[in-house]
mmCIF file with all atom_site columns, C-alpha atoms in Angstrom:
data_model
loop_
_atom_site.group_PDB
_atom_site.id
_atom_site.type_symbol
_atom_site.label_atom_id
_atom_site.label_alt_id
_atom_site.label_comp_id
_atom_site.label_asym_id
_atom_site.label_entity_id
_atom_site.label_seq_id
_atom_site.pdbx_PDB_ins_code
_atom_site.Cartn_x
_atom_site.Cartn_y
_atom_site.Cartn_z
_atom_site.occupancy
_atom_site.B_iso_or_equiv
_atom_site.pdbx_formal_charge
_atom_site.auth_seq_id
_atom_site.auth_comp_id
_atom_site.auth_asym_id
_atom_site.auth_atom_id
_atom_site.pdbx_PDB_model_num
ATOM 1  C CA . MET A 1 1  ? 161.244 141.796 179.137 1.00 68.00 ? 1  MET A CA 1
ATOM 2  C CA . GLY A 1 2  ? 162.168 143.281 175.783 1.00 81.00 ? 2  GLY A CA 1
ATOM 3  C CA . PHE A 1 3  ? 159.954 145.117 173.339 1.00 82.00 ? 3  PHE A CA 1
ATOM 4  C CA . PHE A 1 4  ? 159.434 142.160 171.001 1.00 86.00 ? 4  PHE A CA 1
ATOM 5  C CA . GLY A 1 5  ? 158.789 139.856 173.942 1.00 84.00 ? 5  GLY A CA 1
ATOM 6  C CA . PHE A 1 6  ? 156.105 142.237 175.139 1.00 81.00 ? 6  PHE A CA 1
ATOM 7  C CA . LEU A 1 7  ? 154.521 142.315 171.653 1.00 83.00 ? 7  LEU A CA 1
ATOM 8  C CA . LEU A 1 8  ? 154.539 138.519 171.516 1.00 87.00 ? 8  LEU A CA 1
ATOM 9  C CA . LEU A 1 9  ? 153.036 138.361 175.000 1.00 87.00 ? 9  LEU A CA 1
ATOM 10 C CA . GLY A 1 10 ? 150.321 140.817 173.929 1.00 85.00 ? 10 GLY A CA 1
ATOM 11 C CA . LEU A 1 11 ? 149.503 138.895 170.755 1.00 87.00 ? 11 LEU A CA 1
ATOM 12 C CA . LEU A 1 12 ? 149.239 135.572 172.565 1.00 90.00 ? 12 LEU A CA 1
ATOM 13 C CA . ALA A 1 13 ? 147.322 137.033 175.522 1.00 90.00 ? 13 ALA A CA 1
ATOM 14 C CA . GLY A 1 14 ? 144.857 138.706 173.132 1.00 88.00 ? 14 GLY A CA 1
ATOM 15 C CA . ALA A 1 15 ? 144.376 135.457 171.207 1.00 89.00 ? 15 ALA A CA 1
ATOM 16 C CA . ILE A 1 16 ? 143.797 133.492 174.417 1.00 91.00 ? 16 ILE A CA 1
ATOM 17 C CA . ALA A 1 17 ? 141.328 136.121 175.640 1.00 89.00 ? 17 ALA A CA 1
ATOM 18 C CA . LYS A 1 18 ? 139.417 135.829 172.338 1.00 87.00 ? 18 LYS A CA 1
ATOM 19 C CA . LEU A 1 19 ? 139.297 132.053 172.791 1.00 88.00 ? 19 LEU A CA 1
ATOM 20 C CA . ILE A 1 20 ? 138.014 132.357 176.370 1.00 89.00 ? 20 ILE A CA 1
ATOM 21 C CA . LEU A 1 21 ? 135.201 134.806 175.642 1.00 83.00 ? 21 LEU A CA 1
ATOM 22 C CA . PRO A 1 22 ? 132.113 133.313 174.005 1.00 75.00 ? 22 PRO A CA 1
ATOM 23 C CA . GLY A 1 23 ? 130.681 134.687 170.804 1.00 72.00 ? 23 GLY A CA 1
ATOM 24 C CA . LYS A 1 24 ? 132.280 136.168 167.740 1.00 73.00 ? 24 LYS A CA 1
ATOM 25 C CA . GLN A 1 25 ? 134.741 138.979 168.193 1.00 70.00 ? 25 GLN A CA 1
ATOM 26 C CA . GLY A 1 26 ? 135.689 141.054 165.196 1.00 70.00 ? 26 GLY A CA 1
ATOM 27 C CA . GLY A 1 27 ? 139.139 142.094 164.144 1.00 73.00 ? 27 GLY A CA 1
ATOM 28 C CA . GLY A 1 28 ? 142.080 140.262 162.714 1.00 76.00 ? 28 GLY A CA 1
ATOM 29 C CA . TRP A 1 29 ? 145.534 139.617 164.051 1.00 76.00 ? 29 TRP A CA 1
ATOM 30 C CA . PHE A 1 30 ? 146.427 143.323 164.212 1.00 82.00 ? 30 PHE A CA 1
ATOM 31 C CA . VAL A 1 31 ? 143.394 144.158 166.372 1.00 83.00 ? 31 VAL A CA 1
ATOM 32 C CA . THR A 1 32 ? 144.207 141.118 168.505 1.00 79.00 ? 32 THR A CA 1
ATOM 33 C CA . LEU A 1 33 ? 147.767 142.411 168.899 1.00 80.00 ? 33 LEU A CA 1
ATOM 34 C CA . LEU A 1 34 ? 146.571 145.884 169.896 1.00 88.00 ? 34 LEU A CA 1
ATOM 35 C CA . LEU A 1 35 ? 143.981 144.558 172.338 1.00 88.00 ? 35 LEU A CA 1
ATOM 36 C CA . GLY A 1 36 ? 146.511 142.149 173.812 1.00 86.00 ? 36 GLY A CA 1
ATOM 37 C CA . VAL A 1 37 ? 149.215 144.788 174.272 1.00 88.00 ? 37 VAL A CA 1
ATOM 38 C CA . VAL A 1 38 ? 146.752 147.239 175.821 1.00 92.00 ? 38 VAL A CA 1
ATOM 39 C CA . GLY A 1 39 ? 145.425 144.390 177.974 1.00 90.00 ? 39 GLY A CA 1
ATOM 40 C CA . ALA A 1 40 ? 148.917 143.416 179.082 1.00 86.00 ? 40 ALA A CA 1
ATOM 41 C CA . LEU A 1 41 ? 149.615 147.037 180.013 1.00 88.00 ? 41 LEU A CA 1
ATOM 42 C CA . LEU A 1 42 ? 146.314 147.240 181.894 1.00 90.00 ? 42 LEU A CA 1
ATOM 43 C CA . GLY A 1 43 ? 146.925 143.896 183.610 1.00 88.00 ? 43 GLY A CA 1
ATOM 44 C CA . GLY A 1 44 ? 150.444 144.898 184.629 1.00 83.00 ? 44 GLY A CA 1
ATOM 45 C CA . TRP A 1 45 ? 149.253 148.247 185.917 1.00 87.00 ? 45 TRP A CA 1
ATOM 46 C CA . LEU A 1 46 ? 146.355 146.731 187.899 1.00 88.00 ? 46 LEU A CA 1
ATOM 47 C CA . GLY A 1 47 ? 148.598 143.943 189.185 1.00 86.00 ? 47 GLY A CA 1
ATOM 48 C CA . SER A 1 48 ? 151.190 146.406 190.431 1.00 85.00 ? 48 SER A CA 1
ATOM 49 C CA . ILE A 1 49 ? 148.564 148.583 192.122 1.00 89.00 ? 49 ILE A CA 1
ATOM 50 C CA . LEU A 1 50 ? 146.335 145.896 193.637 1.00 87.00 ? 50 LEU A CA 1
ATOM 51 C CA . PHE A 1 51 ? 148.742 143.023 194.294 1.00 84.00 ? 51 PHE A CA 1
ATOM 52 C CA . ASN A 1 52 ? 152.203 144.613 194.011 1.00 83.00 ? 52 ASN A CA 1
ATOM 53 C CA . ALA A 1 53 ? 152.858 142.121 191.188 1.00 75.00 ? 53 ALA A CA 1
ATOM 54 C CA . PRO A 1 54 ? 154.110 143.762 187.962 1.00 67.00 ? 54 PRO A CA 1
ATOM 55 C CA . LEU A 1 55 ? 154.878 142.059 184.650 1.00 67.00 ? 55 LEU A CA 1
ATOM 56 C CA . GLU A 1 56 ? 158.441 140.844 185.033 1.00 73.00 ? 56 GLU A CA 1
ATOM 57 C CA . GLU A 1 57 ? 159.526 137.792 183.061 1.00 79.00 ? 57 GLU A CA 1
ATOM 58 C CA . PHE A 1 58 ? 158.095 136.314 179.882 1.00 79.00 ? 58 PHE A CA 1
ATOM 59 C CA . PHE A 1 59 ? 157.824 132.757 181.225 1.00 82.00 ? 59 PHE A CA 1
ATOM 60 C CA . SER A 1 60 ? 156.262 133.711 184.558 1.00 84.00 ? 60 SER A CA 1
ATOM 61 C CA . LEU A 1 61 ? 152.766 132.397 185.292 1.00 87.00 ? 61 LEU A CA 1
ATOM 62 C CA . GLN A 1 62 ? 151.991 135.666 187.089 1.00 86.00 ? 62 GLN A CA 1
ATOM 63 C CA . THR A 1 63 ? 152.889 137.652 183.957 1.00 86.00 ? 63 THR A CA 1
ATOM 64 C CA . TRP A 1 64 ? 150.634 135.548 181.758 1.00 89.00 ? 64 TRP A CA 1
ATOM 65 C CA . ALA A 1 65 ? 147.709 135.659 184.213 1.00 90.00 ? 65 ALA A CA 1
ATOM 66 C CA . LEU A 1 66 ? 147.901 139.446 184.459 1.00 89.00 ? 66 LEU A CA 1
ATOM 67 C CA . ALA A 1 67 ? 148.230 139.882 180.683 1.00 89.00 ? 67 ALA A CA 1
ATOM 68 C CA . ILE A 1 68 ? 145.328 137.548 179.877 1.00 91.00 ? 68 ILE A CA 1
ATOM 69 C CA . GLY A 1 69 ? 143.150 139.083 182.601 1.00 92.00 ? 69 GLY A CA 1
ATOM 70 C CA . GLY A 1 70 ? 143.858 142.570 181.305 1.00 92.00 ? 70 GLY A CA 1
ATOM 71 C CA . SER A 1 71 ? 143.162 141.421 177.740 1.00 92.00 ? 71 SER A CA 1
ATOM 72 C CA . LEU A 1 72 ? 139.815 139.974 178.812 1.00 92.00 ? 72 LEU A CA 1
ATOM 73 C CA . ILE A 1 73 ? 138.860 143.321 180.356 1.00 92.00 ? 73 ILE A CA 1
ATOM 74 C CA . VAL A 1 74 ? 139.939 145.241 177.251 1.00 92.00 ? 74 VAL A CA 1
ATOM 75 C CA . LEU A 1 75 ? 138.146 142.775 174.957 1.00 89.00 ? 75 LEU A CA 1
ATOM 76 C CA . LEU A 1 76 ? 134.927 143.115 176.967 1.00 89.00 ? 76 LEU A CA 1
ATOM 77 C CA . ILE A 1 77 ? 135.121 146.908 176.758 1.00 90.00 ? 77 ILE A CA 1
ATOM 78 C CA . TYR A 1 78 ? 135.931 146.710 173.028 1.00 86.00 ? 78 TYR A CA 1
ATOM 79 C CA . GLY A 1 79 ? 132.911 144.444 172.504 1.00 83.00 ? 79 GLY A CA 1
ATOM 80 C CA . LEU A 1 80 ? 130.640 146.881 174.330 1.00 85.00 ? 80 LEU A CA 1
ATOM 81 C CA . LEU A 1 81 ? 131.894 149.834 172.296 1.00 85.00 ? 81 LEU A CA 1
ATOM 82 C CA . THR A 1 82 ? 131.724 148.124 168.909 1.00 81.00 ? 82 THR A CA 1
ATOM 83 C CA . GLY A 1 83 ? 128.692 145.931 169.540 1.00 74.00 ? 83 GLY A CA 1
ATOM 84 C CA . ARG A 1 84 ? 126.551 145.319 166.529 1.00 60.00 ? 84 ARG A CA 1
ATOM 85 C CA . LYS A 1 85 ? 123.271 147.113 166.509 1.00 55.00 ? 85 LYS A CA 1
ATOM 86 C CA . LYS A 1 86 ? 120.194 145.248 165.353 1.00 53.00 ? 86 LYS A CA 1
ATOM 87 C CA . THR A 1 87 ? 118.319 146.720 162.438 1.00 54.00 ? 87 THR A CA 1
ATOM 88 C CA . ARG A 1 88 ? 114.592 146.422 162.088 1.00 55.00 ? 88 ARG A CA 1
#
């Protein structure tokens, strides 16, 4: 998969992860792109370690599942780190 294909995969995986998670997540398209790319990297890394299934082709269901799963993990961590604090 090429560089631009990986960026597109990250953007779409990040957007899908934002749609799956309930609540309001901050950030625009650039934050979504970053979270998606980091999530795709994390998903590919975890997939290759745990299941011996790396990110290979753009139109592979396995690639999309790993990228979206990794993006969900990254989005959850991002939400915990940037969670809004209640003021009294």
